[in-house]
Amino acid sequence: MADISGARILARNLKQQGVDHVFGIVGFPVVPVARAMQSEGINFVGMRNEQSASYAAQAAGYLTGRPQGCLVVSGPGVIHALAGLANAKENLWPMILIGGASPTDQNGMGAFQEEDQVAAVSPWCKYARRVESHDRIPYYVEQAVRTSLFGRPGPVYLDMPADVIDGRVDEAGIGSAPTVGEPPRAHAEPDLVRGAIAVVKEAEKPLVIVGKGMAWSRAEDEVRQFIDRTQVPFLASPMGKGVVPDDHPLSVGAARSHALREADVILLAGARLNWIMHYGQEPRFNPDVKVLQLDSHPEQIGHNVPAEVALVGDGRAVMGQFNAELADDPWQHRADSPWRRSIAEKIAENEDAVAGMQADESAPMNYYRAFRDIAEWLRPDDLIIGEGANTMDIGRTQMPNTNPRHRLDAGSYGTMGIGLGFAIGAAVCNPGRRVVAVQGDSAFGFSGMEMETICRHRLPVVVVILNNNGIGGGLDELPEDGPPPPNMYLPTARYEKIAEAFGAGAYHVEDPAELRAALDAAGKLEGPAIVHVRLDPKAGRKPQAHGWLTR
Ligand code: ADP
Ligand code: MG
């Protein structure tokens, strides 16, 4: 039988395990790995910075439901990718990082880009191993993929020394590993499901919080059925948006603070009571709230707030149990309840509060005016990326999601710089679909050079940059003397020219009256484009009852 390289064995096993997309940057010693991946039918996307590549891999992993890959060179390549590992760990998303490593017979000698990579990645990885020989590659790939996907999803790492990549062995001596199947879906204790339903029925102000655990477990049909069946209002988390459509009459999205503060029973479904949810505590939550906690991960139960009922199991499976239990039960939360009425009133009040800003035609624009046109222009099947401070926060309320897993943002880790990596990951695993990344000028700056990647791969990504001259709003002009303030960027910047440099559509908008036409023109291209929108640097959110960060 023919001989085979370590690179080829690795690529073949990754492909077998469902790793269809790998994002990365080649160089010593991983060039042969990328080539072998292409030969084995893996889509290799060469990127411009390992950070973005690691973001792209995890977005693709979350969206496809299988870990996708990131391939980097030794030393600095692995270190640059750590940002993505940390973000994936915090978001509970699968990904597999593959790092080239210096040759084993030069260990400790001060080899080129030598680093103890397994130790470097280990704080963020569920599994990290050095591949020491060819015959163990199938085993390690299977372990890595399974560990990344099963239980709580997360990042994993494989270290590939140059001699293992390049060395050739007799193919007959290489065994195979079983293909990792779908993750098992555990059910909750049936008594506890019945107990939870009893608590919901007694509630005066019940609320379901739909988190990205439900999006990950593909529980959209079950959650929609539960909400429709029980008529209990729901709040989607930032990336739980779309599991139930935002325009569903029971969405409390536009009355979020009110609903969180008032609810007396919360079914917390695949979401964490972390900083995004204000720890589930006063003053943002009712101190007597009863939390019915549905989570796949037992250690999460009772985190920050004790759980009234612990429903440990897979989101889709347990919501299915709820629906089966309720099949012959006519109970519903009353449409005319004071709770429903108070939510409706608050939604109307909040909609009124932004109506003026949405209608404001002055230039430069405010956020709400910009989002009015963006929201009308978006198609329901667009994948939306939101990134920035105000751009992300206001965009979350102003851009509707109708489909699950159609919105990605800075996430549980609050990472700025994810935008174009996520856009690339989303685009390659959703061929034929449009990706719209709405970013602040600062957010775009973290990874702007990935526009070249987007153009090279002809990805249908429209980047809309809402430019307020900096982080949280800069100045109109550079100061005449003294250094620019730390949060300001060049007020005359024309970021759309970066698209022009790579042959993509480039649009610059100063006057709100011209925004819609620019978006339409970008949309017609079916290819990459940047729409650069000049905002009033002083524009901000509508007045908020609470600061965004709990102190
Ligand atoms: P969000 O940001 O939407 O609140 P988080 O990432 O904070 O979401 O929380 C998601 C929760 O969902 C985590 O606690 C995680 O353990 C849980 N989870 C992940 N996968 C599943 C699943 N298949 N079924 C149920 N819960 C899940
Ligand atoms: Mg900005």
Coordinates of N, CA and C in Angstrom, one line a residue, residues 155-307:
P155 N -14.2 24.8 22.9 CA -13.1 24.6 22.1 C -12.2 23.5 22.5
V156 N -11.5 22.9 21.5 CA -10.5 21.9 21.7 C -9.3 22.2 20.9
Y157 N -8.2 21.5 21.2 CA -6.9 21.8 20.5 C -6.1 20.6 20.2
L158 N -5.6 20.5 19.0 CA -4.6 19.5 18.6 C -3.3 20.1 18.1
D159 N -2.2 19.6 18.7 CA -0.9 20.2 18.4 C -0.2 19.2 17.4
M160 N 0.2 19.8 16.2 CA 0.8 18.9 15.2 C 2.3 19.3 14.9
P161 N 3.2 18.6 15.5 CA 4.6 18.9 15.2 C 5.0 18.7 13.7
A162 N 5.9 19.5 13.3 CA 6.3 19.5 11.9 C 6.7 18.1 11.4
D163 N 7.4 17.3 12.2 CA 7.8 16.0 11.8 C 6.6 15.0 11.6
V164 N 5.6 15.2 12.4 CA 4.4 14.4 12.2 C 3.6 14.8 10.9
I165 N 3.6 16.1 10.7 CA 2.9 16.7 9.5 C 3.6 16.1 8.2
D166 N 4.9 16.2 8.2 CA 5.6 15.9 7.0 C 6.0 14.4 6.8
G167 N 6.1 13.8 8.0 CA 6.6 12.4 7.9 C 5.6 11.5 7.2
R168 N 6.1 10.5 6.5 CA 5.2 9.6 5.7 C 5.3 8.2 6.3
V169 N 4.2 7.5 6.3 CA 4.1 6.1 6.9 C 3.3 5.3 5.9
D170 N 3.4 4.0 6.1 CA 2.6 3.0 5.3 C 1.2 3.2 5.7
E171 N 0.3 3.4 4.7 CA -1.1 3.7 5.0 C -1.7 2.4 5.7
A172 N -1.2 1.3 5.4 CA -1.8 0.0 5.9 C -1.7 0.0 7.5
G173 N -0.7 0.7 8.0 CA -0.6 0.7 9.5 C -1.5 1.7 10.2
I174 N -2.3 2.5 9.4 CA -3.1 3.5 10.0 C -4.5 3.0 10.2
G175 N -5.0 2.9 11.4 CA -6.4 2.5 11.6 C -7.4 3.6 11.4
S176 N -8.6 3.4 11.9 CA -9.6 4.4 11.7 C -10.4 4.5 13.1
A177 N -11.1 5.6 13.2 CA -11.9 5.8 14.4 C -13.3 5.9 14.0
P178 N -14.3 5.6 14.9 CA -15.7 5.7 14.6 C -16.0 7.2 14.4
T179 N -17.0 7.4 13.5 CA -17.5 8.8 13.3 C -18.3 9.2 14.5
V180 N -18.0 10.4 15.0 CA -18.8 10.9 16.1 C -20.2 11.3 15.7
G181 N -21.2 10.8 16.4 CA -22.6 11.0 16.0 C -23.2 12.3 16.6
E182 N -24.5 12.4 16.6 CA -25.1 13.5 17.2 C -25.0 13.5 18.7
P183 N -24.9 14.6 19.3 CA -24.8 14.5 20.8 C -26.0 14.0 21.4
P184 N -25.9 13.1 22.5 CA -27.1 12.6 23.1 C -27.9 13.7 23.7
R185 N -29.2 13.5 23.7 CA -30.2 14.4 24.3 C -30.8 13.9 25.5
A186 N -30.4 14.4 26.7 CA -31.0 13.9 27.9 C -32.3 14.5 28.2
H187 N -33.2 13.7 28.8 CA -34.5 14.2 29.3 C -34.4 14.6 30.7
A188 N -35.3 15.5 31.1 CA -35.4 15.9 32.6 C -36.3 14.8 33.3
E189 N -36.2 14.8 34.6 CA -37.0 14.0 35.5 C -38.5 14.4 35.2
P190 N -39.3 13.4 34.8 CA -40.7 13.8 34.5 C -41.5 14.5 35.6
D191 N -41.2 14.1 36.9 CA -41.9 14.7 38.0 C -41.5 16.2 38.1
L192 N -40.3 16.5 37.7 CA -39.9 17.9 37.8 C -40.5 18.7 36.7
V193 N -40.7 18.1 35.5 CA -41.4 18.8 34.5 C -42.8 19.2 34.9
R194 N -43.5 18.2 35.5 CA -44.9 18.4 36.0 C -44.9 19.5 37.1
G195 N -43.9 19.4 38.0 CA -43.7 20.4 39.0 C -43.5 21.8 38.5
A196 N -42.7 21.9 37.5 CA -42.5 23.2 36.8 C -43.8 23.8 36.2
I197 N -44.5 22.9 35.6 CA -45.8 23.4 34.9 C -46.7 23.9 36.0
A198 N -46.8 23.2 37.2 CA -47.6 23.7 38.3 C -47.2 25.1 38.7
V199 N -45.9 25.3 38.8 CA -45.5 26.6 39.2 C -45.9 27.7 38.2
V200 N -45.7 27.4 36.9 CA -46.1 28.4 35.9 C -47.6 28.7 36.0
K201 N -48.4 27.7 36.2 CA -49.8 27.9 36.2 C -50.2 28.8 37.4
E202 N -49.5 28.7 38.5 CA -49.8 29.6 39.6 C -49.3 31.0 39.5
A203 N -48.4 31.2 38.6 CA -47.8 32.5 38.5 C -48.8 33.6 38.0
E204 N -48.6 34.8 38.6 CA -49.3 35.9 38.1 C -48.6 36.6 36.9
K205 N -47.3 36.5 37.0 CA -46.5 37.2 35.9 C -45.4 36.3 35.4
P206 N -45.8 35.2 34.7 CA -44.8 34.3 34.2 C -44.1 34.8 33.0
L207 N -42.8 34.4 32.9 CA -42.0 34.8 31.7 C -41.1 33.7 31.3
V208 N -40.9 33.5 30.0 CA -39.9 32.5 29.6 C -38.7 33.3 29.0
I209 N -37.5 33.0 29.5 CA -36.3 33.6 28.9 C -35.7 32.5 27.9
V210 N -35.6 32.9 26.7 CA -35.1 32.0 25.7 C -33.6 32.3 25.3
G211 N -32.7 31.5 25.7 CA -31.3 31.7 25.5 C -30.7 31.0 24.3
K212 N -29.4 31.2 24.1 CA -28.8 30.6 23.0 C -28.6 29.1 23.2
G213 N -28.8 28.5 24.4 CA -28.8 27.1 24.6 C -30.0 26.5 23.8
M214 N -31.1 27.2 23.7 CA -32.2 26.7 22.9 C -31.9 26.8 21.4
A215 N -31.2 27.9 21.0 CA -30.8 28.0 19.6 C -29.9 26.8 19.3
W216 N -28.9 26.6 20.2 CA -27.9 25.5 19.9 C -28.6 24.2 19.9
S217 N -29.6 23.9 20.7 CA -30.2 22.6 20.7 C -31.3 22.5 19.7
R218 N -31.5 23.5 18.9 CA -32.4 23.5 17.8 C -33.8 23.2 18.3
A219 N -34.2 23.9 19.3 CA -35.5 23.7 20.0 C -36.6 24.6 19.5
E220 N -36.3 25.3 18.3 CA -37.3 26.3 17.9 C -38.7 25.8 17.8
D221 N -38.9 24.6 17.2 CA -40.3 24.2 17.1 C -41.0 23.9 18.4
E222 N -40.2 23.3 19.3 CA -40.7 23.0 20.7 C -41.0 24.3 21.5
V223 N -40.1 25.2 21.4 CA -40.3 26.5 22.2 C -41.5 27.3 21.6
R224 N -41.6 27.4 20.3 CA -42.7 28.1 19.7 C -44.0 27.4 20.1
Q225 N -44.0 26.1 20.1 CA -45.3 25.4 20.5 C -45.6 25.6 21.9
F226 N -44.6 25.6 22.8 CA -44.9 25.9 24.2 C -45.4 27.3 24.4
I227 N -44.8 28.3 23.8 CA -45.3 29.7 23.9 C -46.7 29.8 23.4
D228 N -47.0 29.3 22.2 CA -48.3 29.4 21.6 C -49.3 28.7 22.4
R229 N -48.9 27.5 23.0 CA -49.9 26.7 23.7 C -50.2 27.4 25.1
T230 N -49.2 27.9 25.7 CA -49.4 28.4 27.1 C -49.7 29.9 27.1
Q231 N -49.4 30.6 26.0 CA -49.6 32.1 26.0 C -48.8 32.8 27.1
V232 N -47.6 32.2 27.5 CA -46.8 32.9 28.4 C -45.8 33.8 27.6
P233 N -45.7 35.1 28.1 CA -44.8 36.0 27.4 C -43.3 35.5 27.4
F234 N -42.5 35.9 26.4 CA -41.1 35.5 26.4 C -40.2 36.6 26.1
L235 N -39.0 36.5 26.7 CA -37.9 37.4 26.3 C -36.8 36.6 25.7
A236 N -36.3 37.0 24.5 CA -35.2 36.3 23.9 C -33.9 37.0 24.4
S237 N -32.9 36.2 24.7 CA -31.5 36.7 24.9 C -31.0 37.3 23.6
P238 N -29.8 38.0 23.7 CA -29.3 38.6 22.4 C -29.1 37.6 21.3
M239 N -28.6 36.4 21.6 CA -28.5 35.4 20.5 C -29.6 34.3 20.5
G240 N -30.5 34.4 21.6 CA -31.7 33.5 21.5 C -32.7 34.2 20.6
K241 N -32.5 35.4 20.2 CA -33.4 36.1 19.3 C -33.7 35.2 18.0
G242 N -34.9 35.1 17.6 CA -35.3 34.3 16.4 C -35.7 32.9 16.7
V243 N -35.3 32.3 17.9 CA -35.9 31.0 18.2 C -37.4 31.1 18.1
V244 N -37.9 32.1 18.7 CA -39.3 32.5 18.5 C -39.2 33.9 17.8
P245 N -40.0 34.1 16.7 CA -39.8 35.4 16.0 C -40.0 36.6 16.9
D246 N -39.2 37.6 16.6 CA -39.3 38.9 17.4 C -40.7 39.5 17.2
D247 N -41.4 39.3 16.1 CA -42.7 39.9 15.9 C -43.8 39.1 16.5
H248 N -43.5 38.0 17.2 CA -44.5 37.2 17.9 C -45.2 38.1 18.9
P249 N -46.6 38.0 19.0 CA -47.3 38.9 19.9 C -46.9 38.7 21.4
L250 N -46.3 37.6 21.7 CA -45.9 37.4 23.1 C -44.5 37.8 23.4
S251 N -43.8 38.4 22.5 CA -42.4 38.9 22.7 C -42.5 40.1 23.6
V252 N -41.7 40.1 24.7 CA -41.6 41.3 25.5 C -40.3 42.1 25.2
G253 N -39.7 41.9 24.0 CA -38.4 42.5 23.6 C -38.4 44.0 23.9
A254 N -39.5 44.7 23.5 CA -39.5 46.2 23.7 C -39.9 46.6 25.1
A255 N -40.1 45.7 26.0 CA -40.4 46.0 27.4 C -39.5 45.2 28.3
R256 N -38.2 45.0 27.9 CA -37.3 44.0 28.6 C -37.2 44.3 30.0
S257 N -36.8 45.6 30.4 CA -36.5 45.9 31.8 C -37.7 45.7 32.6
H258 N -38.9 46.1 32.1 CA -40.1 46.0 32.9 C -40.4 44.5 33.1
A259 N -40.3 43.7 32.1 CA -40.6 42.2 32.2 C -39.7 41.6 33.2
L260 N -38.4 41.9 33.2 CA -37.4 41.2 34.1 C -37.7 41.7 35.5
R261 N -38.0 42.9 35.7 CA -38.2 43.4 37.1 C -39.5 42.9 37.7
E262 N -40.5 42.7 36.9 CA -41.8 42.3 37.4 C -42.1 40.8 37.5
A263 N -41.5 40.0 36.6 CA -41.9 38.6 36.5 C -41.8 37.9 37.9
D264 N -42.8 37.1 38.2 CA -42.7 36.4 39.5 C -42.3 34.9 39.3
V265 N -42.4 34.4 38.1 CA -41.9 33.1 37.7 C -41.2 33.2 36.4
I266 N -39.9 32.7 36.3 CA -39.2 32.7 35.1 C -38.8 31.3 34.7
L267 N -39.2 30.9 33.5 CA -38.6 29.6 33.0 C -37.4 30.0 32.2
L268 N -36.2 29.8 32.8 CA -35.0 30.2 32.2 C -34.5 29.0 31.3
A269 N -34.7 29.2 30.0 CA -34.4 28.1 29.1 C -33.2 28.3 28.3
G270 N -32.1 27.6 28.7 CA -30.8 27.7 27.9 C -30.2 29.1 28.0
A271 N -30.3 29.7 29.1 CA -29.7 31.0 29.3 C -29.0 31.1 30.6
R272 N -28.0 32.0 30.8 CA -27.4 32.1 32.1 C -27.7 33.4 32.7
L273 N -27.8 33.4 34.1 CA -28.1 34.6 34.8 C -26.7 35.3 35.1
N274 N -26.0 35.6 34.0 CA -24.7 36.3 34.1 C -24.9 37.8 33.9
W275 N -23.8 38.5 33.6 CA -23.9 40.0 33.5 C -25.0 40.4 32.5
I276 N -25.2 39.7 31.4 CA -26.2 40.1 30.4 C -27.6 40.1 31.0
M277 N -27.8 39.1 31.9 CA -29.1 39.0 32.6 C -29.0 39.6 34.0
H278 N -28.1 40.5 34.3 CA -28.0 41.3 35.5 C -28.0 40.3 36.7
Y279 N -27.4 39.2 36.6 CA -27.3 38.2 37.7 C -28.6 37.7 38.2
G280 N -29.7 38.1 37.6 CA -31.0 37.6 38.1 C -31.4 38.3 39.4
Q281 N -30.7 39.4 39.7 CA -30.9 40.0 41.1 C -31.5 41.4 41.1
E282 N -31.8 41.8 42.3 CA -32.3 43.2 42.4 C -31.2 44.2 42.0
P283 N -31.5 45.4 41.5 CA -32.8 45.9 41.3 C -33.4 45.5 39.9
R284 N -32.7 44.7 39.1 CA -33.2 44.4 37.8 C -34.3 43.3 37.8
F285 N -34.2 42.4 38.9 CA -35.2 41.3 39.0 C -35.9 41.4 40.3
N286 N -37.1 40.9 40.3 CA -37.9 40.7 41.5 C -37.2 39.8 42.5
P287 N -36.9 40.3 43.7 CA -36.1 39.5 44.6 C -36.8 38.1 45.0
D288 N -38.1 38.0 44.8 CA -38.8 36.8 45.1 C -39.1 35.9 43.9
V289 N -38.4 36.2 42.8 CA -38.7 35.5 41.6 C -38.4 34.0 41.7
K290 N -39.3 33.2 41.2 CA -39.0 31.7 41.2 C -38.4 31.4 39.9
V291 N -37.2 30.8 39.9 CA -36.6 30.4 38.6 C -36.7 28.9 38.4
L292 N -37.3 28.6 37.3 CA -37.4 27.2 36.8 C -36.3 27.1 35.7
Q293 N -35.3 26.4 36.1 CA -34.1 26.4 35.3 C -33.9 25.2 34.4
L294 N -33.9 25.4 33.1 CA -33.7 24.4 32.1 C -32.3 24.5 31.5
D295 N -31.4 23.6 31.8 CA -30.1 23.7 31.3 C -29.5 22.3 31.1
S296 N -28.7 22.1 30.1 CA -28.0 20.8 29.9 C -26.9 20.5 30.9
H297 N -26.5 21.6 31.6 CA -25.3 21.5 32.4 C -25.6 21.6 33.9
P298 N -25.5 20.5 34.6 CA -26.0 20.6 36.0 C -25.2 21.6 36.9
E299 N -24.0 21.9 36.6 CA -23.2 22.9 37.4 C -23.8 24.3 37.3
Q300 N -24.6 24.5 36.2 CA -25.2 25.8 36.0 C -26.4 26.1 36.9
I301 N -27.0 25.0 37.4 CA -28.2 25.1 38.1 C -27.9 25.8 39.4
G302 N -28.7 26.9 39.7 CA -28.6 27.7 40.9 C -27.5 28.7 40.9
H303 N -26.9 28.9 39.7 CA -25.9 29.9 39.6 C -26.5 31.3 39.8
N304 N -26.1 32.0 40.8 CA -26.5 33.4 41.2 C -27.9 33.5 41.8
V305 N -28.8 32.6 41.4 CA -30.1 32.6 42.0 C -30.5 31.1 42.2
P306 N -30.9 30.7 43.4 CA -31.3 29.3 43.6 C -32.5 28.9 42.6
A307 N -32.4 27.7 42.1 CA -33.5 27.2 41.2 C -34.6 26.7 42.0

